[in-house]
Tab-separated table of C-alpha atoms in Angstrom:
chain	number	residue	atom	x	y	z
A	1	MET	CA	0.012	0.040	-0.036
A	2	MET	CA	1.329	3.389	-0.802
A	3	PRO	CA	1.663	6.048	1.612
A	4	ALA	CA	-1.175	8.593	1.655
A	5	GLY	CA	1.295	11.486	0.886
A	6	ALA	CA	2.718	10.059	-2.213
A	7	VAL	CA	-0.761	9.527	-3.512
A	8	VAL	CA	-1.844	13.020	-2.661
A	9	ARG	CA	1.445	14.244	-4.538
A	10	ALA	CA	0.536	12.390	-7.469
A	11	ALA	CA	-3.007	13.490	-7.731
A	12	LEU	CA	-2.055	17.018	-7.401
A	13	ARG	CA	0.479	16.808	-9.876
A	14	ALA	CA	-2.027	15.237	-12.306
A	15	TYR	CA	-4.359	18.206	-11.362
A	16	ASP	CA	-2.128	20.692	-12.279
A	17	ARG	CA	-1.417	19.009	-15.581
A	18	ASP	CA	-5.143	18.840	-16.414
A	19	ARG	CA	-5.029	15.099	-16.143
A	20	GLY	CA	-8.462	13.455	-15.608
A	21	TYR	CA	-7.035	10.622	-13.555
A	22	VAL	CA	-3.824	9.522	-12.420
A	23	VAL	CA	-2.860	5.897	-10.983
A	24	PRO	CA	0.087	6.273	-8.742
A	25	GLY	CA	2.787	3.669	-8.646
A	26	LEU	CA	4.074	1.113	-11.131
A	27	GLY	CA	2.364	-1.970	-10.029
A	28	ASN	CA	-1.280	-0.121	-9.554
A	29	ALA	CA	-0.772	1.265	-12.972
A	30	VAL	CA	0.013	-2.205	-14.253
A	31	ASN	CA	-2.936	-3.600	-12.489
A	32	ALA	CA	-5.285	-0.791	-13.712
A	33	HIS	CA	-4.362	-1.238	-17.241
A	34	LEU	CA	-4.648	-5.214	-17.194
A	35	SER	CA	-7.470	-5.575	-14.970
A	36	PRO	CA	-10.283	-4.947	-17.967
A	37	ARG	CA	-8.596	-7.719	-20.023
A	38	ARG	CA	-8.717	-10.206	-17.119
A	39	PRO	CA	-11.734	-12.461	-16.340
A	40	ARG	CA	-13.817	-10.589	-13.946
A	41	ARG	CA	-13.757	-13.819	-11.626
A	42	LEU	CA	-9.936	-13.684	-11.413
A	43	VAL	CA	-10.085	-9.723	-10.719
A	44	THR	CA	-12.521	-10.325	-7.906
A	45	ALA	CA	-10.510	-12.956	-6.315
A	46	ILE	CA	-7.139	-10.814	-6.473
A	47	ALA	CA	-8.992	-7.705	-4.919
A	48	LYS	CA	-10.716	-9.769	-2.215
A	49	ARG	CA	-7.023	-11.198	-1.506
A	50	VAL	CA	-5.445	-7.844	-1.229
A	51	THR	CA	-8.125	-6.211	0.688
A	52	ARG	CA	-7.945	-8.856	3.417
A	53	ALA	CA	-4.350	-8.709	3.656
A	54	VAL	CA	-4.491	-4.801	4.197
A	55	LEU	CA	-7.416	-5.062	6.659
A	56	ASP	CA	-6.052	-8.037	8.569
A	57	PRO	CA	-2.457	-8.220	8.446
A	58	ALA	CA	-1.100	-11.570	10.013
């Protein structure tokens, strides 16, 4: 997970450049680009696993 400050900086840079959206971080950008090309069931399973890891770190 990215630190909030890094996400805010990326968002503000995109705003200054009149970009409609930004996906900060290489891994996030790759996932955002590939997600529409993956089966929905796979994307859902990955999102579930990531969310659980973030909300309940072991």
